[in-house]
Short mmCIF file of C-alpha atoms in Angstrom, two decimals:
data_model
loop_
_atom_site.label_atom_id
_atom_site.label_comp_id
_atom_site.label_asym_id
_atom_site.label_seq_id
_atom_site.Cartn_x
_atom_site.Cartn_y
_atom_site.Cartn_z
CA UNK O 9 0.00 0.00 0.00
CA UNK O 10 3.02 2.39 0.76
CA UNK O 11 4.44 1.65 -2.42
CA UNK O 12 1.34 2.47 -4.50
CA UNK O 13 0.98 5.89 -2.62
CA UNK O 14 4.59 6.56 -3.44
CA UNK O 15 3.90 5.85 -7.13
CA UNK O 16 0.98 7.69 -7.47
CA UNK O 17 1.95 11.06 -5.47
CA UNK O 18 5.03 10.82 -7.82
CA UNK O 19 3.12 10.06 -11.01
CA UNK O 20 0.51 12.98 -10.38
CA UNK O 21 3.71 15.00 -9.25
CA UNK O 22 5.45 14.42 -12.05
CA UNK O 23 2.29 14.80 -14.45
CA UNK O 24 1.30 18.35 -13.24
CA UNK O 25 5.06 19.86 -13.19
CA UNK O 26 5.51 18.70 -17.04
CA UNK O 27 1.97 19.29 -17.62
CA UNK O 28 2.03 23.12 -16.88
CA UNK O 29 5.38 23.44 -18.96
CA UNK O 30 3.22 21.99 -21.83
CA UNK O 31 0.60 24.29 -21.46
CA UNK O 32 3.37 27.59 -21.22
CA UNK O 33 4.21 26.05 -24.50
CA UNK O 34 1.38 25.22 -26.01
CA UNK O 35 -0.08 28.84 -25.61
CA UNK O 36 2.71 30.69 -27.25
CA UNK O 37 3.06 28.21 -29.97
CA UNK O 38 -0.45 28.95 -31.18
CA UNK O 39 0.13 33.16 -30.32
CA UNK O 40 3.29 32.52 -33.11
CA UNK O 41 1.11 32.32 -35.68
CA UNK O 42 0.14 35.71 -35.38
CA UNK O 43 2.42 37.85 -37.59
CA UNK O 44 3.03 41.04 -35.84
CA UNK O 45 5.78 42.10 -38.40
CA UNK O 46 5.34 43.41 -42.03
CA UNK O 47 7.92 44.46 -44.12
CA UNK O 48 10.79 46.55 -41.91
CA UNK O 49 10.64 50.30 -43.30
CA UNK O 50 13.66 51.88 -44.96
CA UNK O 51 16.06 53.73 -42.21
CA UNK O 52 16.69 57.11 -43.01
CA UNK O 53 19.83 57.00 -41.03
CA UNK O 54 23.00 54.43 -41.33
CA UNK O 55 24.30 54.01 -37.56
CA UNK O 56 27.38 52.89 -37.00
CA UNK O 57 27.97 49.46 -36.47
CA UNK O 58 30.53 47.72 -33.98
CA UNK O 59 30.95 43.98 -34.62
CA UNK O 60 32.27 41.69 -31.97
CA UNK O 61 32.85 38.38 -32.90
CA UNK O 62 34.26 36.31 -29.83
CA UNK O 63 35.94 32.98 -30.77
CA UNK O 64 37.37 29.84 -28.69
CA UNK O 65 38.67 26.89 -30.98
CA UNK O 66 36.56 27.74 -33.61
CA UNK O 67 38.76 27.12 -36.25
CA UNK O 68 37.39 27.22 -39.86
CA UNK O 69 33.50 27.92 -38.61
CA UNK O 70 35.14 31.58 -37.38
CA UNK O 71 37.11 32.03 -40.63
CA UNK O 72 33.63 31.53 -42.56
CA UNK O 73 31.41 34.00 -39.69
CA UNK O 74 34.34 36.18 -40.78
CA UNK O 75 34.31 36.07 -44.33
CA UNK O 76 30.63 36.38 -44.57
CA UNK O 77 30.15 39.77 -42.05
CA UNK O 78 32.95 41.42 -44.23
CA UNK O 79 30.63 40.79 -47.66
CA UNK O 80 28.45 43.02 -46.66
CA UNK O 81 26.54 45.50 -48.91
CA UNK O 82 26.52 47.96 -45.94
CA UNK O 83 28.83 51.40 -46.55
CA UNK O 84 32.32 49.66 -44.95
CA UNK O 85 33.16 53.31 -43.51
CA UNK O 86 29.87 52.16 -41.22
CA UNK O 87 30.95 48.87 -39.76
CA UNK O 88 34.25 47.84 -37.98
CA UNK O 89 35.01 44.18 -37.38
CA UNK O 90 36.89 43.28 -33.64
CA UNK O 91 37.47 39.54 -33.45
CA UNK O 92 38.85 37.94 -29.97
CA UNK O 93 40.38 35.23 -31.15
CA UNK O 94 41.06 32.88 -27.86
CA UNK O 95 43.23 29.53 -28.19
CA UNK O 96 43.08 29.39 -31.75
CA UNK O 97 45.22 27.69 -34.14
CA UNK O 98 48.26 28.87 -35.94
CA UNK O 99 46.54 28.57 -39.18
CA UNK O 100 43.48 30.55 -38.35
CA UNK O 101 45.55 33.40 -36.78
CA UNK O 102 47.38 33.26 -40.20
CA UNK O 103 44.61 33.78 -42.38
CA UNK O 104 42.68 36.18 -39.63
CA UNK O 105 45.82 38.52 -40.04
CA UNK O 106 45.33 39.38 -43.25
CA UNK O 107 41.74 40.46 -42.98
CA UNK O 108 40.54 44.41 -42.58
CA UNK O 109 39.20 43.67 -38.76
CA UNK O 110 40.45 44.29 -35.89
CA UNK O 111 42.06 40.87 -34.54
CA UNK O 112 42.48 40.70 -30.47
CA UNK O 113 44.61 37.19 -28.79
CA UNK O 114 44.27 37.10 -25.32
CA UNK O 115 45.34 33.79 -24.04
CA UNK O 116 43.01 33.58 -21.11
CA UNK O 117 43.81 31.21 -18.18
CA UNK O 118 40.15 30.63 -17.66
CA UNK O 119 38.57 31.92 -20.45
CA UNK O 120 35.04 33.43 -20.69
CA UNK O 121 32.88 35.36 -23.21
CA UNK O 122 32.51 38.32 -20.24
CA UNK O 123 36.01 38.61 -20.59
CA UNK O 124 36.05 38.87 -24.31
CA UNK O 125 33.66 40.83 -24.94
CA UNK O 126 35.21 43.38 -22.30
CA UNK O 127 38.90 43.25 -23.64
CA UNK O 128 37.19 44.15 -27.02
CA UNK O 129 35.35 47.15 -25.54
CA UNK O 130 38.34 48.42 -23.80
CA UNK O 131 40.73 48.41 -26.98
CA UNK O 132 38.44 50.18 -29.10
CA UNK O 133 39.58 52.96 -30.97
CA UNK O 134 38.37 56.38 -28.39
CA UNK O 135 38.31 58.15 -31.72
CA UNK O 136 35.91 56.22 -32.77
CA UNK O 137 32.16 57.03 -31.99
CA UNK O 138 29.49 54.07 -32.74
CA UNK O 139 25.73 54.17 -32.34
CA UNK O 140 25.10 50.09 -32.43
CA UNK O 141 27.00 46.82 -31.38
CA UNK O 142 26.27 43.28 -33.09
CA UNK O 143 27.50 40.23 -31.04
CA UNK O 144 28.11 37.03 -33.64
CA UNK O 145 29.58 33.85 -32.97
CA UNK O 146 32.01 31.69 -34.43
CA UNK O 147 30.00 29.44 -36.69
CA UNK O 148 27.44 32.52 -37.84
CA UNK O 149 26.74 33.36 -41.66
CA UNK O 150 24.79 36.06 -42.95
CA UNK O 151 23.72 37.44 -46.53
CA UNK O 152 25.52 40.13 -48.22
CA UNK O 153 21.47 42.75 -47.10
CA UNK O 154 22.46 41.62 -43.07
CA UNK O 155 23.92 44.56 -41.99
CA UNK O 156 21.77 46.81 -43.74
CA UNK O 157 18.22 44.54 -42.67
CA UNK O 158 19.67 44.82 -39.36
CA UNK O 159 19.61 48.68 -39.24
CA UNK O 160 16.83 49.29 -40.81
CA UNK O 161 15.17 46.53 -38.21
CA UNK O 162 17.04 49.05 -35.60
CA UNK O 163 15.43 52.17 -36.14
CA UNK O 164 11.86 50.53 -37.20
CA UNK O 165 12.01 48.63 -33.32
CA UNK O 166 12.77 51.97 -31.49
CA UNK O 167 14.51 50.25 -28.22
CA UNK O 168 17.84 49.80 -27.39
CA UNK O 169 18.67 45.79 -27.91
CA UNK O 170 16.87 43.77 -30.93
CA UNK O 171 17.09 40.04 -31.95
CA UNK O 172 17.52 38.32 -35.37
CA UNK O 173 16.37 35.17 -36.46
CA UNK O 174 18.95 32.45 -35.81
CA UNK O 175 18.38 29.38 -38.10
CA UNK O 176 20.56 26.47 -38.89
CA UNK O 177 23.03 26.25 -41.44
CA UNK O 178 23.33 22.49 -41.68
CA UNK O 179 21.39 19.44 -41.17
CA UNK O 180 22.98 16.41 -42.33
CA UNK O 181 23.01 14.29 -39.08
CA UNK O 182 19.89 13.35 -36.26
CA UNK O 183 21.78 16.07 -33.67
CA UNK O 184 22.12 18.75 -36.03
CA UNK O 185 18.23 18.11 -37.02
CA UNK O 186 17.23 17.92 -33.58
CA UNK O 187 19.70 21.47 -33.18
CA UNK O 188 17.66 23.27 -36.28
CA UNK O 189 14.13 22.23 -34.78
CA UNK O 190 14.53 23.14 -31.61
CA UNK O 191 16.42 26.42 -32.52
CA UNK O 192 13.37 27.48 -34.61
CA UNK O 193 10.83 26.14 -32.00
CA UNK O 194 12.37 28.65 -29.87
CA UNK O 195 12.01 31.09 -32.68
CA UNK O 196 8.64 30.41 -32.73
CA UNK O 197 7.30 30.43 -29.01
CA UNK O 198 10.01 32.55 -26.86
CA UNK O 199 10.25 34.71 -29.69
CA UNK O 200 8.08 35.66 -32.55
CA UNK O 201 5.12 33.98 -29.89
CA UNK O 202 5.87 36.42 -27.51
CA UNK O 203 6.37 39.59 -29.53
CA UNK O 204 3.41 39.00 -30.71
CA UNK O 205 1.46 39.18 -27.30
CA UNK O 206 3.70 42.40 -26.80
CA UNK O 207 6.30 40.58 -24.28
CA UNK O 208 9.89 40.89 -25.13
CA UNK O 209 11.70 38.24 -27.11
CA UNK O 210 14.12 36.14 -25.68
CA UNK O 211 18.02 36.75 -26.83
CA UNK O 212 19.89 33.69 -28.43
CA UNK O 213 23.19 34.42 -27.46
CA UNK O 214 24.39 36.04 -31.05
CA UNK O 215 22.64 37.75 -33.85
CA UNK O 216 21.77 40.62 -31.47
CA UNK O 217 21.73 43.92 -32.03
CA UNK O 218 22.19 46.83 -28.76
CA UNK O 219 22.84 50.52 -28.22
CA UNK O 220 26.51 50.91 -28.33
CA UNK O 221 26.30 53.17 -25.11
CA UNK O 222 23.59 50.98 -22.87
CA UNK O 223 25.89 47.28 -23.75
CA UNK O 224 29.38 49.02 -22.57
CA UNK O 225 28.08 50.41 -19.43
CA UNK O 226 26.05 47.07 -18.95
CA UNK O 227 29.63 45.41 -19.35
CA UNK O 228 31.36 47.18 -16.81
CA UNK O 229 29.25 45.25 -14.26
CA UNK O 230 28.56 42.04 -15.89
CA UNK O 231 30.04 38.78 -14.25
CA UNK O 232 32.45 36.49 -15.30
CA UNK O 233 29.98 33.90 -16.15
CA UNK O 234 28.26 36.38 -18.27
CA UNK O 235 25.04 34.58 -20.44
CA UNK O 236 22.29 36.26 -22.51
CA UNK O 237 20.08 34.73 -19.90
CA UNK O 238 21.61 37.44 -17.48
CA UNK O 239 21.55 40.28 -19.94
CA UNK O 240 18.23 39.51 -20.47
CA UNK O 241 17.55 40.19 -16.61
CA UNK O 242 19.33 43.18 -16.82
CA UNK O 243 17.35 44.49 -19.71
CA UNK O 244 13.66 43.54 -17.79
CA UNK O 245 15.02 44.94 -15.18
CA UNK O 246 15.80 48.42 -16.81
CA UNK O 247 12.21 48.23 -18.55
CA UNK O 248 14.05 47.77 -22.01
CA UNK O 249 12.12 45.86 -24.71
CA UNK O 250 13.60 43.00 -26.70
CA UNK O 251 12.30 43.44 -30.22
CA UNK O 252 12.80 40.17 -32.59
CA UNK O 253 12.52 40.20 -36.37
CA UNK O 254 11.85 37.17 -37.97
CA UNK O 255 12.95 38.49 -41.55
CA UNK O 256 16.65 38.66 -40.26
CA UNK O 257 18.30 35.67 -40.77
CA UNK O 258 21.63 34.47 -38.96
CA UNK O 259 22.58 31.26 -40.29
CA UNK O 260 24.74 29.21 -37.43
CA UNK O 261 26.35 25.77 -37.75
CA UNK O 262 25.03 22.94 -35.48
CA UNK O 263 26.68 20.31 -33.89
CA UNK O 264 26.91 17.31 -35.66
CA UNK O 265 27.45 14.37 -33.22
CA UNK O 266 25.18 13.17 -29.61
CA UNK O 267 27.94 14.13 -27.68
CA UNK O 268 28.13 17.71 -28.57
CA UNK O 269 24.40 18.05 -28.65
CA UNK O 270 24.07 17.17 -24.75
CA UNK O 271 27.25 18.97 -24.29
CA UNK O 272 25.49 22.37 -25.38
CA UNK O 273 21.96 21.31 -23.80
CA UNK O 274 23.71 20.47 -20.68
CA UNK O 275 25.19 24.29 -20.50
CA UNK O 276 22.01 25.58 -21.31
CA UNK O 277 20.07 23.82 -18.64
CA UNK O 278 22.66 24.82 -15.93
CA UNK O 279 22.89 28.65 -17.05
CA UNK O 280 18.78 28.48 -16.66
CA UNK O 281 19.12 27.16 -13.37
CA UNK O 282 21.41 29.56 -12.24
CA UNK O 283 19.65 32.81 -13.68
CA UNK O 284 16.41 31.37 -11.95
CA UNK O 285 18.21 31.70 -8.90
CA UNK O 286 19.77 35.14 -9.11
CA UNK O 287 16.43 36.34 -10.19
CA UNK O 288 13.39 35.03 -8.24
CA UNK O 289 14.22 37.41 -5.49
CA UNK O 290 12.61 39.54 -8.10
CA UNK O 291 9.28 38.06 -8.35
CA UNK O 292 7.29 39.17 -5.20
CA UNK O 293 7.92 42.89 -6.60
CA UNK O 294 7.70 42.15 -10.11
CA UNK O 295 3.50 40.58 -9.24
CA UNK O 296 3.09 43.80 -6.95
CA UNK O 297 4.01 46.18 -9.93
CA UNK O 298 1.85 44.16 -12.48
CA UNK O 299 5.33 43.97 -14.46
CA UNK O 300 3.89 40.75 -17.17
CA UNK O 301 7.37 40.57 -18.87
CA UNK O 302 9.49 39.91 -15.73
CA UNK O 303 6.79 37.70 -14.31
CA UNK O 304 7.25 36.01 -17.93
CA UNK O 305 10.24 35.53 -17.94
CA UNK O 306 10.95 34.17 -14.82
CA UNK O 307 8.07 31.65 -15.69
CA UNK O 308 9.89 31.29 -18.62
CA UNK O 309 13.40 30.36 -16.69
CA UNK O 310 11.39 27.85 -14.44
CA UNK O 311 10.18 25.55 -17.05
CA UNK O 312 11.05 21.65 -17.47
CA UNK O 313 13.51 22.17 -20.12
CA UNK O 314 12.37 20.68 -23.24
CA UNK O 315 15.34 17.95 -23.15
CA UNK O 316 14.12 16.77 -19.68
CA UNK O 317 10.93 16.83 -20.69
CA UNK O 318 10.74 14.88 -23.57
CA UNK O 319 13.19 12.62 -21.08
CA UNK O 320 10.38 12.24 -18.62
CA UNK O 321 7.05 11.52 -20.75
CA UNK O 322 9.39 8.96 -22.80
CA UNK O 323 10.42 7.15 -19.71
CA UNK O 324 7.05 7.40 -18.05
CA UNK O 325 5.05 6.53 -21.08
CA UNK O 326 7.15 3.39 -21.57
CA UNK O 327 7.52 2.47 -17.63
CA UNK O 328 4.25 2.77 -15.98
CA UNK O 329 2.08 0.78 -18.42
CA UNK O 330 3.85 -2.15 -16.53
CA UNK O 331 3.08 -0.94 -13.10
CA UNK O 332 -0.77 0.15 -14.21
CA UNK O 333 -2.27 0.51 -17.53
CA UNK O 334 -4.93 3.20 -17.30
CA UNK O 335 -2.14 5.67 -15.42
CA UNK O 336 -0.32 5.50 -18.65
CA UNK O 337 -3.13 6.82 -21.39
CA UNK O 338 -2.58 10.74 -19.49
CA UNK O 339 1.29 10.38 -20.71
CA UNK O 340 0.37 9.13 -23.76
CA UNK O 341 -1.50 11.92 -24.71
CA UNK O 342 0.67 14.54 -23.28
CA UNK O 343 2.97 13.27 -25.73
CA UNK O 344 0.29 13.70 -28.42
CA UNK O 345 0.23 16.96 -27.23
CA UNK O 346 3.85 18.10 -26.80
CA UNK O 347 4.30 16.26 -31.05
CA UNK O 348 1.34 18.62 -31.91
CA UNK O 349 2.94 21.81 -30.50
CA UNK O 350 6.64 21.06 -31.46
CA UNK O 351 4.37 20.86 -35.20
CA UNK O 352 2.68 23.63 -35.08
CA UNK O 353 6.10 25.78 -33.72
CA UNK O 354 8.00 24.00 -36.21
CA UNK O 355 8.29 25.61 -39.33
CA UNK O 356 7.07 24.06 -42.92
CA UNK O 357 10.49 23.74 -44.64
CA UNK O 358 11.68 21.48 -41.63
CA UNK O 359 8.68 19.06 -41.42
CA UNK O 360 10.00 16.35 -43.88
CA UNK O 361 10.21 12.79 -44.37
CA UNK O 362 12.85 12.97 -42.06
CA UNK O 363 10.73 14.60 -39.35
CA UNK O 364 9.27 11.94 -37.35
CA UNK O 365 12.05 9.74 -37.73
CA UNK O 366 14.09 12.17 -36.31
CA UNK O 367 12.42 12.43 -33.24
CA UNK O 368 11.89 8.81 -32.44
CA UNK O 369 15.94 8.78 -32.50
CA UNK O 370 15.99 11.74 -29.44
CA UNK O 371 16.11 8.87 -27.05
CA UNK O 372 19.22 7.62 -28.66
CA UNK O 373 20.64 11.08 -28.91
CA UNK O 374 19.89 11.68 -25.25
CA UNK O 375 20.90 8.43 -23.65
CA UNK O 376 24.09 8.02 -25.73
CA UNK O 377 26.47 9.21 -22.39
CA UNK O 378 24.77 6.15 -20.64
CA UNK O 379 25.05 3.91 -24.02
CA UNK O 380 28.79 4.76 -23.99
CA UNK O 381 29.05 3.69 -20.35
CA UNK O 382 27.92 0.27 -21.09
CA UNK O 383 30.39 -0.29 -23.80
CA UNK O 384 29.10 1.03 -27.04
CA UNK O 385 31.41 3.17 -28.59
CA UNK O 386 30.94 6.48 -30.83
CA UNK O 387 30.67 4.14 -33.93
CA UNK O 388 27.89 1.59 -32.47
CA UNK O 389 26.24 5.46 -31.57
CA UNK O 390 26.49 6.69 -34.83
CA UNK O 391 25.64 3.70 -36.78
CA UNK O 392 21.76 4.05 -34.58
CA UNK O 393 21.79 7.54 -35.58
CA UNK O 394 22.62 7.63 -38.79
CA UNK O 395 20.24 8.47 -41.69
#
């Protein structure tokens, strides 16, 4: 009897936590189909762009991000290039010299982007004056129109930090597939989903655009362990919308193997965890002052990430039918569910033949660390993922 209490608090337990995440995502899926964005007017002014581009190991993916941002069909006087090229190879610091950018080596002994980005602010020309700063990332690729989309996107949004829309660049493996969905689910509920409602976007960590002014002061007191999960407390906190245009594209190489796919996940569920907990000290204030975007996104910061939840209703959906059939048919259909709103937030060019069997191999992709542990190697891995 004490065992069947235990299994049923937990079920139910379990059931409501990843049931409420389903319905956070559920109701911003369907608000992304509301297009809030029409064309992006012509600017009548060219600011000044900054471009950081902070780099560790990237190798040949920063070479390209470089090559592409210098294409541009923006006025060159308008746009300077800084890259901070950490630990790189011989070979890429050979070809990065002979590019027009600015090219910074610091040789960190613990390196971080905070620290980057902050050695690149400091070395800047004082001369110099510049209205905007883009952050990319090693890996990034935009069209020759970026700069000049991302300008015009600039002055239409009228607030100090804006977001483009980061799709893949590849997707010739099951983890880079999994990588392009998810990265344009995002898109479609924490960003176009919530503009759309009039609640800021959320940043993806490059392909964003800020004042020039507001992003250097914010720098002198960022931490070491600087995420856009933090700058994006900083901005709700100083009552500074996140605009998001989906007409902007940054292109950004995925990972191709399981390993690197958890690797990244892994980060991202530990830099949630942490902003939650610098930040809920804001929530009693944030419900007193009616403020809807922090109480958002702290919401937002406390959901079962999608990894652990896809994790759970597998598990639970293929363990409790042997413990007690009719407990099972509620995680069946929240899996119905969560496959319907992963559709619906998934746009049309990625739902192809290779969509469903893509997502019956996520248990493979997540469980490969433990698949490894029991002796099968990357090749046995990649053999059950490939195409």
């Amino acid at each position: 009897m004490i065992l069947w209490n235990i299994f049923t608090y937990t079920d139910w337990i379990l059931f409501i936590l990843i049931a409420l995440t389903v319905l956070y995502l559920g109701i911003f899926a369907i608000t992304s189909l509301i297009v809030r964005h029409s064309d992006t007017p012509k600017a009548k002014k060219e600011n000044r762009f900054i471009i950081l581009i902070p780099s560790y190991k990237s190798g040949k993916s920063l070479l390209m991000t470089v090559k592409s941002i210098l294409g541009q069909s923006y006025p060159q006087r308008q746009f300077d290039v800084t890259v901070i090229a950490d630990h790189e190879d011989e070979m890429t610091m050979f070809h990065l010299a002979q590019q027009p950018i600015t090219l910074l080596t610091p040789n960190f002994e613990k390196s971080s982007l905070t620290k980057s980005l902050q050695l690149a602010i400091n070395n800047l020309p004082q001369f110099k004056i510049y209205d905007t700063l883009l952050i990319l990332e090693a890996g990034d690729v935009v069209e020759t129109e970026f700069l000049e989309q991302m300008n015009d996107a600039y002055e239409a949004a009228g607030t100090k930090a804006i977001q483009a829309h980061k799709l893949s660049l590849n997707r010739d493996t099951t983890s880079a597939r999994l990588s392009a969905i998810f990265e344009e689910i995002n898109n479609s509920i924490f960003r176009r989903g919530h503009i759309a409602v009039g609640l800021p976007a959320a940043l993806a960590s490059s392909g964003m655009v800020f004042d020039f002014n507001w992003f250097k002061s914010y720098l002198q007191t960022a931490k070491a362990n600087w995420r856009d999960k933090e700058l994006e407390a900083m901005l709700m906190r100083q009552h500074i919308y996140v605009d998001y245009f989906d007409k902007t594209s940054v292109f950004n190489e995925k990972a191709r193997r399981a390993e690197d796919f958890n690797r990244q996940h892994r980060s991202i569920i530990m830099t949630q965890f942490r902003s939650i907990l610098r930040n809920i000290r804001y929530l009693p204030a944030a419900i007193t002052n009616r403020r809807y975007d922090m109480i958002d996104k702290l919401l937002q910061w406390m959901l079962i990430p999608r990894m652990i939840l896809m994790a759970v209703i597998l598990i639970m959906g293929l363990v409790v039918p042997f413990i007690y059939m009719t407990a099972a048919f509620k995680w069946w259909a929240l899996f119905a569910i969560v496959v319907l709103i992963f559709a619906i937030a998934t746009p049309n060019y990625l739902v192809d033949d290779k969509w469903d069997s893509t997502f019956f191999k996520l248990p493979a992709v997540l469980l490969s660390p433990i698949l490894r542990k029991f002796g099968l190697g990357r090749k046995v891995i990649d053999y059950i993922l490939k195409d």
